[in-house]
Short mmCIF file of C-alpha atoms in Angstrom, two decimals:
data_model
loop_
_atom_site.label_atom_id
_atom_site.label_comp_id
_atom_site.label_asym_id
_atom_site.label_seq_id
_atom_site.Cartn_x
_atom_site.Cartn_y
_atom_site.Cartn_z
CA MET A 374 18.45 -7.34 -4.69
CA SER A 375 15.82 -7.91 -1.96
CA GLN A 376 19.00 -8.32 0.48
CA ILE A 377 20.20 -4.87 -0.52
CA VAL A 378 16.98 -3.21 0.24
CA LEU A 379 16.63 -5.06 3.64
CA CYS A 380 20.45 -3.72 4.45
CA LEU A 381 19.25 -0.27 3.53
CA SER A 382 16.14 -0.61 5.68
CA LEU A 383 17.97 -1.99 8.75
CA CYS A 384 20.58 1.01 8.36
CA ALA A 385 18.06 3.32 8.22
CA LEU A 386 16.40 1.84 11.33
CA CYS A 387 19.83 1.63 13.18
CA LEU A 388 20.49 5.20 12.40
CA LEU A 389 17.01 6.55 13.29
CA THR A 390 16.54 4.90 16.27
CA VAL A 391 19.92 4.98 17.93
CA CYS A 392 21.85 8.00 16.29
CA SER A 393 18.81 10.43 16.50
CA GLU A 394 18.65 12.77 19.78
CA SER A 395 14.95 13.02 19.47
CA SER A 396 13.86 9.43 19.47
CA ALA A 397 10.85 8.14 21.55
CA ASN A 398 11.25 6.49 24.65
CA ASP A 399 11.20 3.24 23.35
CA GLY A 400 13.73 3.94 20.54
CA TYR A 401 11.34 3.74 17.52
CA GLU A 402 11.01 6.13 14.82
CA VAL A 403 9.19 5.57 11.54
CA PRO A 404 11.65 3.84 8.90
CA PRO A 405 12.01 4.84 5.39
CA ALA A 406 9.23 4.00 3.01
CA ILE A 407 9.84 1.40 0.14
CA ILE A 408 8.04 2.77 -2.75
CA TYR A 409 7.21 1.12 -6.16
CA PRO A 410 5.63 3.10 -9.21
CA LEU A 411 3.25 0.55 -10.75
CA LYS A 412 2.52 -0.44 -14.34
CA PRO A 413 0.26 0.74 -16.09
CA ARG A 414 -0.70 2.95 -13.16
CA GLY A 415 -0.60 3.13 -9.53
CA LEU A 416 1.76 3.44 -6.47
CA GLN A 417 2.74 0.97 -3.68
CA VAL A 418 4.11 2.36 -0.42
CA SER A 419 5.36 0.01 2.48
CA ILE A 420 7.30 -0.12 5.72
CA PRO A 421 8.65 -3.08 7.51
CA ASP A 422 6.40 -4.18 10.61
CA TYR A 423 7.54 -3.78 14.24
CA GLU A 424 6.09 -5.37 17.38
CA GLY A 425 3.41 -2.92 18.59
CA VAL A 426 2.57 -1.45 15.41
CA THR A 427 -1.30 -1.18 14.90
CA LEU A 428 -1.64 1.50 12.33
CA PHE A 429 0.34 2.92 9.26
CA ALA A 430 -1.03 6.26 7.55
CA PHE A 431 0.39 7.47 4.39
CA HIS A 432 -0.33 10.92 3.06
CA GLY A 433 1.01 11.92 -0.40
CA LYS A 434 0.96 14.79 -3.14
CA VAL A 435 2.34 14.55 -6.67
CA ASN A 436 4.46 17.55 -7.68
CA GLU A 437 3.40 19.55 -4.77
CA GLU A 438 5.08 20.05 -1.58
CA PHE A 439 3.34 19.84 1.85
CA GLU A 440 3.13 23.50 2.74
CA HIS A 441 2.83 23.02 6.60
CA GLY A 442 3.81 19.38 7.07
CA ARG A 443 0.49 17.50 8.09
CA GLU A 444 -2.02 18.39 5.55
CA ALA A 445 -4.19 15.44 4.21
CA GLY A 446 -2.75 15.23 0.79
CA GLN A 447 -4.04 14.02 -2.54
CA MET A 448 -3.66 10.32 -1.09
CA SER A 449 -4.42 10.09 2.52
CA VAL A 450 -4.96 6.48 3.80
CA ASP A 451 -5.03 4.64 7.14
CA VAL A 452 -3.53 1.03 6.69
CA LEU A 453 -4.95 -1.21 9.77
CA ARG A 454 -3.59 -4.31 9.01
CA LYS A 455 -0.14 -5.63 7.91
CA ARG A 456 0.55 -8.18 5.21
CA ASN A 457 3.74 -10.42 4.61
CA GLY A 458 5.51 -8.53 7.38
CA HIS A 459 4.73 -5.20 6.04
CA TRP A 460 2.38 -2.48 6.29
CA THR A 461 1.29 -1.51 2.69
CA TYR A 462 -0.57 0.81 0.96
CA THR A 463 -1.53 0.27 -2.75
CA ASN A 464 -3.27 3.13 -4.96
CA ARG A 465 -4.04 1.69 -8.55
CA SER A 466 -5.78 4.47 -9.85
CA ILE A 467 -3.07 7.37 -9.48
CA ARG A 468 -1.18 8.18 -12.97
CA LEU A 469 2.65 8.87 -12.61
CA LYS A 470 5.32 9.46 -15.17
CA GLU A 471 9.02 9.50 -15.09
CA GLY A 472 10.36 12.50 -13.19
CA ASP A 473 7.20 13.10 -11.06
CA ILE A 474 8.03 13.82 -7.48
CA VAL A 475 6.11 12.00 -4.71
CA TYR A 476 5.87 14.41 -1.55
CA TYR A 477 4.78 12.51 1.46
CA TRP A 478 4.84 12.01 5.12
CA LEU A 479 4.20 8.93 7.27
CA TYR A 480 2.37 8.25 10.65
CA VAL A 481 2.57 5.29 12.91
CA ILE A 482 0.91 4.03 16.09
CA LYS A 483 3.00 1.66 18.04
CA ASN A 484 2.31 0.61 21.51
CA GLY A 485 -0.61 3.38 21.87
CA LEU A 486 2.00 6.23 20.81
CA GLY A 487 1.98 8.15 17.54
CA TYR A 488 5.08 8.72 15.35
CA GLU A 489 5.65 10.69 12.24
CA ARG A 490 8.34 10.75 9.35
CA LEU A 491 7.51 14.25 7.94
CA PHE A 492 8.75 16.09 4.76
CA GLN A 493 9.74 13.06 2.59
CA SER A 494 10.06 12.88 -1.12
CA PHE A 495 10.58 10.04 -3.98
CA GLU A 496 11.31 10.69 -7.57
CA VAL A 497 9.78 8.18 -10.16
CA LYS A 498 12.60 6.63 -12.26
CA GLU A 499 10.93 3.39 -13.41
CA PHE A 500 7.86 1.25 -13.04
CA TYR A 501 7.18 -2.20 -11.82
CA GLU A 502 4.48 -4.92 -12.26
CA GLU A 503 2.80 -5.29 -8.88
CA LYS A 504 2.43 -8.93 -9.12
CA GLU A 505 6.44 -9.31 -9.37
CA ILE A 506 7.16 -6.89 -6.51
CA VAL A 507 9.27 -8.78 -3.65
CA LEU A 508 9.41 -6.80 -0.11
CA PRO A 509 12.27 -7.66 2.33
CA GLY A 510 12.00 -10.07 4.67
CA PRO A 511 10.68 -9.34 8.22
CA THR A 512 12.69 -7.06 10.16
CA THR A 513 14.95 -7.98 13.25
CA PRO A 514 14.50 -6.47 16.76
CA ILE A 515 15.69 -2.73 17.28
CA PRO A 516 19.32 -3.00 18.46
CA THR A 517 20.37 -1.27 21.81
CA GLU A 518 23.80 -0.68 20.75
CA LYS A 519 25.05 2.36 18.58
CA PRO A 520 25.48 0.79 14.76
CA GLU A 521 28.26 1.71 12.31
CA CYS A 522 26.17 3.73 10.02
CA GLN A 523 26.46 7.22 8.93
CA THR A 524 23.53 8.37 6.62
CA VAL A 525 20.58 7.04 5.31
CA PRO A 526 18.09 8.22 2.48
CA SER A 527 14.71 9.72 3.47
CA THR A 528 13.18 6.87 1.01
CA VAL A 529 14.43 3.49 0.00
CA THR A 530 14.39 3.00 -3.69
CA PRO A 531 13.31 -0.69 -4.35
CA PRO A 532 15.21 -3.05 -6.37
CA ILE A 533 14.37 -4.51 -9.69
CA PRO A 534 12.64 -7.77 -8.75
CA THR A 535 13.82 -11.05 -10.27
CA THR A 536 11.86 -13.71 -8.52
CA ILE A 537 8.18 -13.85 -7.54
CA ILE A 538 7.73 -14.89 -3.74
CA ASP A 539 4.28 -14.69 -2.16
CA PRO A 540 3.15 -11.49 -4.07
CA ILE A 541 0.81 -9.10 -2.35
CA PRO A 542 -2.95 -9.57 -3.16
CA THR A 543 -4.40 -7.25 -5.51
CA ASP A 544 -7.97 -7.27 -4.07
CA LEU A 545 -7.07 -5.63 -0.61
CA PRO A 546 -9.65 -2.70 -0.05
CA GLU A 547 -8.47 0.93 0.21
CA LEU A 548 -9.09 2.54 3.38
CA PRO A 549 -10.07 6.37 4.31
CA GLU A 550 -7.80 9.02 5.30
CA SER A 551 -5.61 9.06 8.35
CA MET A 552 -6.46 9.98 11.82
CA LEU A 553 -3.96 12.81 12.37
CA SER A 554 -2.62 14.09 15.95
CA PRO A 555 -4.68 17.33 16.85
CA PRO A 556 -2.88 20.48 16.21
CA THR A 557 -1.55 22.46 19.09
CA LEU A 558 -3.44 25.46 20.33
CA THR A 559 -1.80 28.62 19.08
CA THR A 560 -3.18 30.57 22.14
CA ALA A 561 -3.02 28.15 24.99
CA PRO A 562 -0.37 25.32 26.46
CA ASN A 563 -0.36 22.02 24.88
CA PRO A 564 -3.53 19.83 25.74
CA PRO A 565 -2.80 16.91 28.01
CA PRO A 566 -2.50 13.69 26.08
CA ASN A 567 -4.37 10.56 25.42
CA PRO A 568 -2.00 7.73 25.87
CA GLN A 569 -3.56 4.76 23.91
CA ILE A 570 -6.60 3.92 21.62
CA THR A 571 -9.36 2.48 23.34
CA SER A 572 -11.90 2.19 20.63
CA ARG A 573 -11.61 2.07 16.82
CA PRO A 574 -13.63 4.78 14.83
CA GLU A 575 -16.08 3.87 12.36
CA VAL A 576 -14.74 3.53 8.84
CA THR A 577 -16.86 5.42 6.30
CA ASP A 578 -16.49 7.64 3.27
CA ASP A 579 -16.00 10.50 5.78
CA LYS A 580 -15.31 10.17 9.41
CA ILE A 581 -16.87 11.20 12.52
CA TYR A 582 -14.79 10.01 15.40
CA PHE A 583 -16.85 9.64 18.50
CA PRO A 584 -15.94 8.96 21.19
CA THR A 585 -12.40 7.97 20.35
CA ASN A 586 -8.76 8.83 21.36
CA PRO A 587 -5.90 9.39 18.91
CA PRO A 588 -2.51 8.73 20.34
CA ARG A 589 0.00 11.30 21.48
CA ARG A 590 3.44 11.35 22.63
CA LYS A 591 4.10 10.72 26.27
CA THR A 592 3.84 13.51 28.60
CA THR A 593 2.47 13.99 32.16
CA LEU A 594 -0.91 12.14 32.78
CA ILE A 595 -3.83 13.92 34.66
CA ASN A 596 -7.06 12.58 36.22
CA ASN A 597 -10.60 13.46 35.05
CA ARG A 598 -11.18 10.53 32.79
CA ILE A 599 -14.34 9.82 31.19
CA LYS A 600 -16.26 6.58 32.65
CA GLY A 601 -15.46 3.69 30.81
CA GLU A 602 -12.51 4.88 28.90
CA ASP A 603 -9.53 4.16 30.96
CA SER A 604 -7.09 6.17 28.94
CA CYS A 605 -9.52 8.93 27.71
CA PHE A 606 -9.44 12.42 29.50
CA LYS A 607 -12.29 14.45 29.52
CA SER A 608 -12.55 17.53 27.15
CA ILE A 609 -14.70 20.39 27.51
CA THR A 610 -15.78 19.85 23.92
CA THR A 611 -19.01 17.89 23.27
CA VAL A 612 -20.38 16.19 20.23
CA ARG A 613 -23.84 16.23 20.03
CA GLU A 614 -24.11 16.92 23.57
CA LYS A 615 -22.04 13.86 24.82
CA GLU A 616 -18.46 13.95 26.01
CA VAL A 617 -15.31 13.07 23.98
CA CYS A 618 -11.67 12.53 24.84
CA ARG A 619 -9.37 15.47 25.15
CA GLY A 620 -7.31 16.08 21.93
CA ALA A 621 -9.21 13.69 19.73
CA LEU A 622 -9.92 14.26 15.99
CA ILE A 623 -13.84 14.23 16.15
CA PHE A 624 -14.67 14.94 12.42
CA SER A 625 -12.63 14.54 9.23
CA SER A 626 -13.86 14.82 5.49
CA ASP A 627 -11.37 14.88 2.53
CA PHE A 628 -14.16 13.87 -0.23
CA SER A 629 -11.78 11.31 -1.34
CA ASN A 630 -14.74 8.92 -1.64
CA GLY A 631 -17.38 11.67 -2.89
CA ILE A 632 -19.43 14.08 -0.88
CA GLY A 633 -19.83 11.43 1.96
CA ARG A 634 -22.84 10.76 3.97
CA ASN A 635 -22.00 13.47 6.72
CA TRP A 636 -22.95 16.13 4.31
CA THR A 637 -26.44 17.21 3.50
CA HIS A 638 -27.80 19.59 0.86
CA GLN A 639 -30.06 22.46 1.88
CA ILE A 640 -32.72 22.73 -0.68
CA HIS A 641 -35.06 25.96 -0.44
CA PHE A 642 -35.52 29.52 -1.65
CA ASN A 643 -34.94 32.49 0.79
CA ASN A 644 -38.35 34.06 1.93
CA ASP A 645 -36.68 37.32 2.42
CA GLU A 646 -34.45 37.53 -0.73
CA SER A 647 -31.32 38.11 1.51
CA GLU A 648 -29.26 36.05 -1.13
CA PHE A 649 -30.28 35.91 -4.84
CA VAL A 650 -30.14 32.18 -5.03
CA VAL A 651 -32.06 28.99 -4.85
CA PHE A 652 -30.31 26.32 -3.14
CA ASP A 653 -30.53 22.74 -4.54
CA ASN A 654 -28.86 19.56 -4.94
CA ASN A 655 -28.34 19.56 -8.71
CA PRO A 656 -25.00 17.82 -9.48
CA SER A 657 -23.75 20.59 -11.59
CA ASN A 658 -23.76 22.95 -8.39
CA SER A 659 -22.10 20.20 -5.92
CA PHE A 660 -19.60 17.49 -6.93
CA THR A 661 -16.33 16.09 -6.01
CA GLU A 662 -13.29 16.03 -8.52
CA SER A 663 -9.74 15.33 -7.79
CA ASN A 664 -10.59 14.37 -4.06
CA GLN A 665 -11.80 17.98 -3.45
CA LEU A 666 -15.24 19.21 -2.94
CA ILE A 667 -16.66 21.81 -5.63
CA ILE A 668 -19.48 24.25 -5.21
CA LYS A 669 -19.98 26.15 -8.31
CA PRO A 670 -22.95 28.66 -8.73
CA THR A 671 -24.92 28.65 -12.30
CA PHE A 672 -27.54 30.81 -13.69
CA LEU A 673 -30.99 29.56 -13.33
CA ASP A 674 -32.09 30.25 -17.06
CA ASP A 675 -29.03 27.60 -17.86
CA HIS A 676 -30.74 24.72 -16.16
CA TYR A 677 -34.51 25.61 -17.04
CA GLY A 678 -34.26 27.78 -20.40
CA ASP A 679 -34.22 31.28 -21.61
CA ASP A 680 -36.14 33.74 -19.31
CA PHE A 681 -37.35 31.06 -16.98
CA THR A 682 -36.33 33.32 -14.13
CA LEU A 683 -38.84 35.82 -15.29
CA LYS A 684 -41.51 33.28 -15.59
CA GLY A 685 -41.39 30.43 -13.35
CA PRO A 686 -42.86 28.75 -11.22
CA LEU A 687 -40.15 26.59 -9.54
CA ASP A 688 -41.65 23.99 -7.11
CA LEU A 689 -39.12 22.21 -4.86
CA THR A 690 -41.65 20.72 -2.27
CA SER A 691 -40.86 17.01 -2.99
CA LYS A 692 -37.25 17.62 -1.80
CA CYS A 693 -37.39 20.86 0.18
CA THR A 694 -35.30 20.70 3.46
CA SER A 695 -36.39 23.83 5.41
CA ARG A 696 -39.60 24.50 7.52
CA GLU A 697 -38.75 28.42 7.68
CA GLN A 698 -37.80 29.28 4.28
CA LEU A 699 -39.93 28.87 0.94
CA CYS A 700 -40.17 25.75 -0.92
CA VAL A 701 -42.10 27.34 -4.08
CA LYS A 702 -41.35 30.37 -5.91
CA GLU A 703 -43.84 32.20 -8.43
CA ARG A 704 -43.01 35.41 -10.12
CA THR A 705 -45.14 38.21 -8.78
CA SER A 706 -45.79 42.06 -10.02
CA PHE A 707 -42.83 43.23 -8.40
CA SER A 708 -40.36 40.30 -7.99
CA ILE A 709 -38.89 37.27 -9.94
CA LEU A 710 -37.15 33.86 -9.38
CA PRO A 711 -33.74 33.94 -7.88
CA PRO A 712 -31.33 34.36 -10.96
CA VAL A 713 -28.83 32.03 -9.52
CA MET A 714 -28.88 28.47 -8.48
CA SER A 715 -26.23 27.23 -5.96
CA ALA A 716 -25.38 24.56 -3.18
CA ARG A 717 -25.32 24.77 0.46
CA LEU A 718 -24.31 21.68 2.40
CA THR A 719 -24.12 21.12 6.18
CA THR A 720 -23.61 18.34 8.86
CA GLU A 721 -26.53 19.59 10.70
CA GLU A 722 -28.11 16.21 10.62
CA ARG A 723 -24.91 14.15 11.52
CA PHE A 724 -22.42 16.32 13.26
CA SER A 725 -22.50 19.31 15.53
CA PHE A 726 -20.21 20.25 18.50
CA LYS A 727 -19.29 22.92 21.08
CA TYR A 728 -15.79 23.99 21.48
CA GLY A 729 -12.73 22.80 19.52
CA VAL A 730 -10.32 23.47 16.81
CA VAL A 731 -11.73 23.70 13.16
CA GLU A 732 -9.21 23.69 10.18
CA ILE A 733 -10.68 23.91 6.38
CA ARG A 734 -8.21 24.10 3.41
CA ALA A 735 -10.11 25.70 0.62
CA LYS A 736 -9.77 27.77 -2.53
CA LEU A 737 -12.21 30.83 -2.67
CA PRO A 738 -14.45 31.40 -5.66
CA SER A 739 -13.63 34.39 -8.00
CA GLY A 740 -16.35 36.36 -9.82
CA ASP A 741 -18.64 39.20 -9.60
CA TRP A 742 -21.06 39.36 -6.52
CA VAL A 743 -20.50 35.83 -5.24
CA ILE A 744 -19.75 35.28 -1.68
CA PRO A 745 -18.28 32.09 -0.11
CA GLU A 746 -19.82 30.38 2.95
CA LEU A 747 -17.37 28.78 5.57
CA TRP A 748 -19.68 28.72 8.46
CA LEU A 749 -20.61 27.56 11.64
CA GLN A 750 -24.32 27.67 12.40
CA PRO A 751 -26.28 26.84 15.57
CA LYS A 752 -27.95 23.52 16.10
CA THR A 753 -30.51 24.81 18.27
CA VAL A 754 -31.88 28.35 19.08
CA PRO A 755 -32.27 28.77 22.77
CA TYR A 756 -31.87 32.61 22.59
CA GLY A 757 -34.33 32.88 19.58
CA VAL A 758 -33.71 32.76 15.75
CA PRO A 759 -32.47 36.40 15.45
CA ASN A 760 -29.88 35.68 18.24
CA ALA A 761 -28.70 32.37 17.46
CA GLY A 762 -25.39 33.64 15.97
CA LYS A 763 -23.02 32.56 13.17
CA VAL A 764 -19.23 31.93 12.95
CA ILE A 765 -17.66 33.02 9.79
CA LEU A 766 -14.37 31.31 9.19
CA ALA A 767 -13.76 33.02 5.97
CA LYS A 768 -15.49 35.43 3.37
CA SER A 769 -13.85 37.20 0.59
CA ILE A 770 -16.23 38.78 -2.07
CA GLY A 771 -15.50 37.36 -5.24
CA ASN A 772 -15.07 40.77 -7.49
CA THR A 773 -11.57 41.51 -8.32
CA ASP A 774 -11.82 45.41 -8.25
CA LEU A 775 -14.66 46.11 -5.65
CA THR A 776 -14.47 49.47 -3.68
CA PHE A 777 -16.46 51.30 -0.98
CA GLU A 778 -15.80 54.72 -0.10
CA GLU A 779 -12.34 54.29 -1.75
CA GLU A 780 -11.74 51.37 0.41
CA SER A 781 -11.00 47.77 -1.26
CA ILE A 782 -13.73 45.57 -0.22
CA GLY A 783 -13.19 42.59 -3.02
CA SER A 784 -11.26 39.71 -3.14
CA ILE A 785 -7.86 41.60 -1.97
CA LEU A 786 -9.96 41.48 1.40
CA LEU A 787 -10.53 38.56 3.47
CA THR A 788 -12.75 38.66 6.83
CA SER A 789 -13.46 36.55 9.44
CA GLY A 790 -15.66 36.86 12.68
CA LEU A 791 -19.11 36.44 14.46
CA GLN A 792 -22.50 37.69 13.64
CA VAL A 793 -25.55 38.04 16.02
CA LYS A 794 -28.47 39.70 14.57
CA ASP A 795 -27.30 43.23 13.81
CA LYS A 796 -24.14 42.97 15.51
CA THR A 797 -20.76 41.70 14.53
CA LYS A 798 -17.05 40.98 15.28
CA THR A 799 -14.94 41.34 12.10
CA LEU A 800 -11.52 40.57 11.47
CA LYS A 801 -9.80 41.88 8.39
CA LYS A 802 -6.76 40.87 6.33
CA PHE A 803 -5.70 42.72 3.05
CA LYS A 804 -3.70 40.62 0.58
CA ASP A 805 -0.07 41.86 0.34
CA THR A 806 -0.02 40.35 -3.24
CA GLY A 807 -2.51 38.82 -5.37
CA LEU A 808 -6.01 37.89 -4.21
CA TRP A 809 -7.19 35.76 -1.75
CA THR A 810 -9.04 33.83 -4.61
CA ASP A 811 -5.92 32.95 -6.30
CA GLU A 812 -4.73 29.57 -4.18
CA PHE A 813 -5.66 27.48 -1.53
CA HIS A 814 -5.49 28.57 2.03
CA VAL A 815 -6.04 27.11 5.51
CA PHE A 816 -8.84 28.79 7.65
CA LYS A 817 -8.63 27.84 11.22
CA LEU A 818 -11.06 28.72 14.35
CA GLU A 819 -9.79 27.90 17.77
CA TRP A 820 -12.93 27.90 19.97
CA THR A 821 -12.66 27.67 23.68
CA ASP A 822 -15.28 28.41 26.57
CA ARG A 823 -13.48 31.78 27.00
CA LYS A 824 -12.23 32.87 23.50
CA MET A 825 -12.50 32.30 19.62
CA SER A 826 -9.38 33.04 17.76
CA PHE A 827 -9.13 33.19 13.93
CA TYR A 828 -6.38 32.21 11.75
CA VAL A 829 -5.46 31.99 7.93
CA ASP A 830 -2.37 29.91 6.99
CA ASP A 831 -1.16 30.07 10.60
CA GLN A 832 -1.35 33.97 10.64
CA HIS A 833 -3.71 35.19 13.68
CA LEU A 834 -6.23 37.46 12.46
CA GLY A 835 -7.86 38.34 15.93
CA ASP A 836 -10.05 37.01 18.97
CA TRP A 837 -13.21 37.57 20.67
CA ASN A 838 -13.29 36.93 24.43
CA GLY A 839 -17.26 37.71 24.98
CA THR A 840 -16.73 41.49 25.55
CA ASN A 841 -14.98 43.03 22.49
CA PRO A 842 -17.76 43.51 21.52
CA ILE A 843 -20.75 42.02 23.72
CA LEU A 844 -22.78 40.36 20.91
CA LEU A 845 -25.73 39.28 23.10
CA GLU A 846 -27.02 41.13 26.13
CA GLY A 847 -28.93 39.65 29.22
CA ASN A 848 -27.40 36.08 28.81
CA GLY A 849 -24.02 34.19 29.93
CA PRO A 850 -20.95 36.27 28.91
CA PHE A 851 -20.05 33.92 26.06
CA SER A 852 -23.67 33.55 24.40
CA PRO A 853 -24.72 32.50 22.13
CA PHE A 854 -21.43 30.64 21.28
CA ASP A 855 -21.88 28.40 24.08
CA GLU A 856 -24.08 26.17 22.44
CA GLU A 857 -23.53 23.33 19.71
CA PHE A 858 -22.88 24.45 16.15
CA TYR A 859 -22.65 22.46 12.79
CA ILE A 860 -20.44 23.23 9.61
CA SER A 861 -21.87 24.87 6.77
CA LEU A 862 -20.20 25.16 3.11
CA GLY A 863 -21.60 27.01 0.20
CA ILE A 864 -21.75 29.71 -2.22
CA HIS A 865 -24.52 32.80 -2.60
CA ALA A 866 -24.71 35.62 -4.86
CA GLY A 867 -25.84 39.20 -4.39
CA GLY A 868 -28.21 39.78 -1.85
CA PHE A 869 -28.63 42.67 0.96
CA GLY A 870 -26.37 41.66 3.56
CA ASP A 871 -22.83 41.64 2.00
CA ILE A 872 -21.94 44.51 -0.44
CA PRO A 873 -23.15 48.24 0.72
CA ASP A 874 -25.05 50.33 -1.82
CA GLY A 875 -22.71 52.68 -3.63
CA ALA A 876 -19.80 50.03 -4.05
CA LEU A 877 -18.04 50.23 -7.37
CA SER A 878 -17.06 47.16 -9.51
CA LYS A 879 -14.29 48.30 -11.70
CA GLY A 880 -15.47 51.73 -11.52
CA ARG A 881 -19.19 50.60 -12.16
CA LEU A 882 -21.83 50.99 -9.66
CA LYS A 883 -23.30 48.10 -7.91
CA PRO A 884 -26.44 47.37 -10.17
CA TRP A 885 -28.99 46.94 -7.49
CA LYS A 886 -29.96 48.69 -4.17
CA ASN A 887 -30.09 46.41 -0.89
CA TYR A 888 -33.79 47.25 -0.11
CA GLU A 889 -35.35 48.19 -3.27
CA VAL A 890 -38.28 46.14 -4.21
CA ARG A 891 -36.86 45.08 -7.66
CA ARG A 892 -33.52 44.20 -6.37
CA LEU A 893 -33.65 40.58 -8.04
CA LYS A 894 -34.95 41.89 -11.41
CA LYS A 895 -31.92 44.57 -11.45
CA PHE A 896 -29.35 41.80 -10.76
CA TYR A 897 -31.02 39.46 -13.53
CA ASP A 898 -30.81 42.35 -15.80
CA ASP A 899 -27.14 42.76 -15.49
CA ILE A 900 -26.46 38.72 -15.99
CA LYS A 901 -28.39 39.18 -19.22
CA SER A 902 -26.60 42.14 -20.50
CA GLY A 903 -23.29 40.39 -19.78
CA GLN A 904 -22.37 42.98 -17.13
CA ILE A 905 -21.57 40.05 -14.57
CA SER A 906 -18.22 38.17 -15.34
CA TRP A 907 -18.15 34.44 -14.08
CA SER A 908 -15.47 31.90 -15.30
CA ASP A 909 -14.24 28.36 -14.60
CA GLN A 910 -12.80 29.89 -11.12
CA THR A 911 -16.30 30.75 -10.03
CA LYS A 912 -16.21 28.02 -7.73
CA MET A 913 -15.13 26.95 -4.28
CA GLN A 914 -12.73 24.06 -3.78
CA VAL A 915 -12.70 22.38 -0.60
CA ASP A 916 -9.45 19.98 0.07
CA TYR A 917 -10.53 19.05 3.78
CA VAL A 918 -12.51 19.90 6.88
CA LYS A 919 -11.21 18.75 10.04
CA VAL A 920 -12.25 19.17 13.79
CA TRP A 921 -10.30 18.42 16.98
CA ALA A 922 -11.44 18.31 20.66
CA LEU A 923 -9.95 20.61 22.85
#
């Protein structure tokens, strides 16, 4: 049987290498995967080794196709060493059943160049004991003459093993998600290439690649190399004020190993009640589930008991993270504690950057008066705190039926843009069918030194070029967005900055006015009377966050 698989593999390689008009310069293309569903659970994926291969990456989903082709996926792993003539990824936790479809794509680095095999699938028909698996023997050199082969399956179905020969070890460590080739800028020519890897990124639960250099296919080379990096070409992007390689993936989190050390909780009250929330690190408000980051607001009384919001006090001094905001909150004659507890996580302590391509795949929360936060915030404030600026990749108010002056402003509307003090650049997109909170979307920002472009699911929302409008007078033409920013993810509720007075939710007037003294109490009374509707979908689910250098 193993000979059959070997023949199939070789035939596939012959066809892909010689018969394809789009093969790379050295004739290599990624061969079909050899896939074994495991007993009692698990999955093993292999490809044969070839000379020059230094990395194999597998990205897979079960019963869900890849929408755009290069998403991280439910399974997303780099394999950095071969075993027994094969590059093998083994997942021993995933549960499969007969009839399941594994959709996947493969990525291989060979001789410093990246190669892909996209839009593949495998149907689960039978299961195998891992210790009995026998992979085909080593492959032969790629032939230079056209083979006598006509077709090849996208996936090689493994044979039923009959003997045990050098079984694969069962204690191999599972590695984190793949370093993907950077996306092509939608509004500019393709970036120059980086022809080979000269340094290996740190392998962590989530990753900051700095400085590193993911491979690209061969194109014309240019000068302007970074000192000490012979094959690295300088980007205008900086990471923590240092140079990086052009086109490099500089940050990646897919939450496959928890929240990860690159994210830190903000813990504080707001001193101006601009959001009716206390931000904390309570595990009921932020956690990972099914390789996704979940941020979920809850009512303060649910944590501390009935009417605690009316009584207090709440002291967060021992873990408070802010010098500007409050760490202790007590009831006063005119105000109460924030009625909602939520989470806000940032990369402020570990990762900040200037210029690049940001991509976040997330499902926005549904629920009355909740607002998702997918932001970039300034690392420093050279123009002063009020003028520091904020980048909003996506915002959609969670009310399903919310109007203001007869215009829909609820979760049928998505907004993106920029905010500097009281000036804004807002881009809008109404959902043709359904709501923006119904499913996952990919939110993207392309940030250069001349323009900021916003996208959702590859649809262009609009641009800001520094003058349409001018957001900060008296400084550089692109200020304040000519400084490093960090990533911030969270959810807040209510407040006075997002929802105008007079807004109607299902025909009912918003229960508080933005600048009235007792706005927190009015919001709390609506919670207690059952007028605020939250559900299991009142949460934000984040699949991945990635940043590439320009």
